[in-house]
Amino acid sequence: MGMFERDTDIYRDRDALREDYQPEQLVGRDEELDTYQTTLQPVINGEQPNNVFLYGKTGVGKTAATRYLLDHLQSDAAEYDDIDLSVVMLNCDGLTSSYQIATRLVNEFRDDTDQISTTGYPRAAVYDMLWNELDTNGGTILIVLDEVDHIEDDSILYQLPRARANGNLETAKTGIIGISNDFSFREDLSPKVRSSLCEEEIHFPAYDATELQQILQQRADVAFHESVLEEGVIRLCAAYGAKDAGDARQSLDLLMKAGDIARDDSAEHVIDEHVRQGRTSLERGRIREGIGGLTQHGHLVLYAVLTLDQQGKTPVRSRDVRPRYTSMAERAGINPLVTRRMRDHLSELIMLGILDVTERNEGRRGGTYREYSVSMDPELIISAMADTVELVGIHESIEKLLERESTSTLQDYQ
Ligand code: ADP
Ligand code: MG
């Protein structure tokens, strides 16, 4: 027997729980899919496509619905000789400017040997190349800009939907499908961009527990061997999912985590306890990620509150966090922020669920103030911002915590 042995007792096809798995049918989205299909109908009629704006929180099926309908649209369009349909799907995560989007689009239409570099051209030149590529390609072109809220300037969101009206395109009929996780993105668009990009709008609401249960069941049937899931496991994952954000992705992740834990335990069944453990473990991962994504000042503010907490001084007011924060910033060789900005960091830490806050009343004099405390495992926090702790030095209040971490390489706080 080798070192690695295949274990297939739990999963039949684990990949079916992954985000990129495309289910054959979408469950519980009939109304949205109907609307979406209607907005795409002009493509089959050979007419100028509508621009569509899709919005809703993460994990509510926006990307899945788009892939699903565009797959159908492409195969149905192939039945008509007079329709020449091209689809380009671009995820804008990591592409922050209109310029980057435009160069990416140009390259989508070009051979590997003929790609343009993503810097160095005047923007107008890149747009000209884009119109040229689109017209050369011709036919109907649907351009999906997924996670479009990452684009920071709206030039391309104005130019692209209006390219034909502005006389930049002659032969190609383009339609833009913009997808956003963030509704405020739409509100922040200038009126002229909004009216061209958002001709049609489709909202994807969050899923409730029943819908999540159906989505999970559909995937579980493919992913797990028969009778591996104990009764109640799917219901529990769906209940947690509905409580968190109505996010199908998060629920699927939880089910997979529970399955992985069962597999590691060499269990025959996935049980509720595996789901609970999975949830704790995913939550830790999210916190770690949240802390990892903070700025240095965010870390310093958190470190300050954490040490006050370890000294039994929480809940603590921001004015009492301030001296600790200031001295830590100085140790790190960083200029401390003004009080108001420091408070913004406290608020961010609350939003991330790392700190807790209580509103208090001043009593008769009126006025309220906030008190902060730590709501996460302190060891987890320290390990997630080890760089900052190292830079500032180890505060005496956390020494005991660190003794347990024998591999610690952190320097003492002198
Ligand atoms: P969004 O783009 O809104 O963030 P996704 O479309 O990526 O969300 O969906 C997240 C995951 O949930 C994907 O794996 C997707 O297949 C699945 N999913 C979402 N909605 C449904 C649905 N109605 N039926 C089946 N699977 C779904
Ligand atoms: Mg998506």
PDB file of C-alpha atoms and ligand atoms in Angstrom, residues 16-23 25-29 33 56-67 146-147 179-181 204 207 211 214-216 218-219 247-250 252, ligand 1:
ATOM      1  CA  ALA A  16     -19.896  19.236  -7.435  1.00  0.00           C
ATOM      2  CA  LEU A  17     -19.772  21.332  -4.266  1.00  0.00           C
ATOM      3  CA  ARG A  18     -17.311  23.778  -5.724  1.00  0.00           C
ATOM      4  CA  GLU A  19     -18.362  27.214  -6.829  1.00  0.00           C
ATOM      5  CA  ASP A  20     -17.375  26.667 -10.447  1.00  0.00           C
ATOM      6  CA  TYR A  21     -19.548  23.590 -10.878  1.00  0.00           C
ATOM      7  CA  GLN A  22     -22.379  24.473 -13.213  1.00  0.00           C
ATOM      8  CA  PRO A  23     -25.607  22.698 -12.234  1.00  0.00           C
ATOM      9  CA  GLN A  25     -30.843  23.322 -13.611  1.00  0.00           C
ATOM     10  CA  LEU A  26     -31.068  26.301 -11.316  1.00  0.00           C
ATOM     11  CA  VAL A  27     -33.545  25.888  -8.515  1.00  0.00           C
ATOM     12  CA  GLY A  28     -35.892  28.543  -7.207  1.00  0.00           C
ATOM     13  CA  ARG A  29     -35.008  31.282  -9.671  1.00  0.00           C
ATOM     14  CA  LEU A  33     -34.699  33.672 -15.123  1.00  0.00           C
ATOM     15  CA  GLY A  56     -27.788  41.226  -5.612  1.00  0.00           C
ATOM     16  CA  LYS A  57     -25.519  40.140  -2.765  1.00  0.00           C
ATOM     17  CA  THR A  58     -22.769  37.585  -3.291  1.00  0.00           C
ATOM     18  CA  GLY A  59     -23.739  33.959  -3.729  1.00  0.00           C
ATOM     19  CA  VAL A  60     -27.306  34.525  -4.919  1.00  0.00           C
ATOM     20  CA  GLY A  61     -26.790  32.962  -8.339  1.00  0.00           C
ATOM     21  CA  LYS A  62     -26.029  35.948 -10.559  1.00  0.00           C
ATOM     22  CA  THR A  63     -23.034  34.399 -12.272  1.00  0.00           C
ATOM     23  CA  ALA A  64     -24.599  30.932 -12.383  1.00  0.00           C
ATOM     24  CA  ALA A  65     -27.807  32.296 -13.953  1.00  0.00           C
ATOM     25  CA  THR A  66     -25.823  34.250 -16.510  1.00  0.00           C
ATOM     26  CA  ARG A  67     -23.729  31.260 -17.547  1.00  0.00           C
ATOM     27  CA  ASP A 146     -19.038  40.409 -13.903  1.00  0.00           C
ATOM     28  CA  GLU A 147     -18.297  42.073 -10.551  1.00  0.00           C
ATOM     29  CA  ILE A 179     -23.248  42.265 -12.759  1.00  0.00           C
ATOM     30  CA  SER A 180     -22.755  43.817  -9.344  1.00  0.00           C
ATOM     31  CA  ASN A 181     -22.674  42.526  -5.778  1.00  0.00           C
ATOM     32  CA  PHE A 204     -31.534  38.726  -7.345  1.00  0.00           C
ATOM     33  CA  TYR A 207     -32.175  32.941  -0.594  1.00  0.00           C
ATOM     34  CA  GLU A 211     -34.392  27.640  -1.203  1.00  0.00           C
ATOM     35  CA  GLN A 214     -33.125  22.788  -2.408  1.00  0.00           C
ATOM     36  CA  ILE A 215     -29.858  24.098  -3.822  1.00  0.00           C
ATOM     37  CA  LEU A 216     -27.827  22.045  -1.353  1.00  0.00           C
ATOM     38  CA  GLN A 218     -29.356  19.173  -5.702  1.00  0.00           C
ATOM     39  CA  ARG A 219     -25.592  19.340  -5.275  1.00  0.00           C
ATOM     40  CA  ASP A 247     -25.669  33.096   0.244  1.00  0.00           C
ATOM     41  CA  ALA A 248     -25.625  29.783  -1.633  1.00  0.00           C
ATOM     42  CA  ARG A 249     -21.860  29.813  -1.993  1.00  0.00           C
ATOM     43  CA  GLN A 250     -21.336  30.037   1.753  1.00  0.00           C
ATOM     44  CA  LEU A 252     -22.123  24.993  -0.210  1.00  0.00           C
TER      45      LEU A 252
HETATM   46  P1  ADP B   1     -23.084  35.279  -7.375  1.00  0.00           P
HETATM   47  O1  ADP B   1     -22.542  35.397  -8.759  1.00  0.00           O
HETATM   48  O2  ADP B   1     -24.432  35.910  -7.204  1.00  0.00           O
HETATM   49  O3  ADP B   1     -22.117  35.712  -6.320  1.00  0.00           O
HETATM   50  P2  ADP B   1     -22.994  32.455  -7.972  1.00  0.00           P
HETATM   51  O4  ADP B   1     -23.807  32.449  -9.217  1.00  0.00           O
HETATM   52  O5  ADP B   1     -21.529  32.313  -8.141  1.00  0.00           O
HETATM   53  O6  ADP B   1     -23.344  33.729  -7.061  1.00  0.00           O
HETATM   54  O7  ADP B   1     -23.538  31.276  -7.025  1.00  0.00           O
HETATM   55  C1  ADP B   1     -22.768  30.753  -5.962  1.00  0.00           C
HETATM   56  C2  ADP B   1     -22.856  29.248  -5.969  1.00  0.00           C
HETATM   57  O8  ADP B   1     -24.185  28.832  -5.670  1.00  0.00           O
HETATM   58  C3  ADP B   1     -22.499  28.621  -7.293  1.00  0.00           C
HETATM   59  O9  ADP B   1     -21.826  27.412  -7.055  1.00  0.00           O
HETATM   60  C4  ADP B   1     -23.857  28.365  -7.924  1.00  0.00           C
HETATM   61  O10 ADP B   1     -23.800  27.254  -8.791  1.00  0.00           O
HETATM   62  C5  ADP B   1     -24.729  28.075  -6.731  1.00  0.00           C
HETATM   63  N1  ADP B   1     -26.101  28.539  -6.954  1.00  0.00           N
HETATM   64  C6  ADP B   1     -26.532  29.797  -6.765  1.00  0.00           C
HETATM   65  N2  ADP B   1     -27.833  29.895  -7.052  1.00  0.00           N
HETATM   66  C7  ADP B   1     -28.238  28.658  -7.446  1.00  0.00           C
HETATM   67  C8  ADP B   1     -29.496  28.117  -7.854  1.00  0.00           C
HETATM   68  N3  ADP B   1     -30.595  28.878  -7.929  1.00  0.00           N
HETATM   69  N4  ADP B   1     -29.563  26.798  -8.154  1.00  0.00           N
HETATM   70  C9  ADP B   1     -28.464  26.031  -8.073  1.00  0.00           C
HETATM   71  N5  ADP B   1     -27.251  26.482  -7.701  1.00  0.00           N
HETATM   72  C10 ADP B   1     -27.127  27.780  -7.376  1.00  0.00           C
END
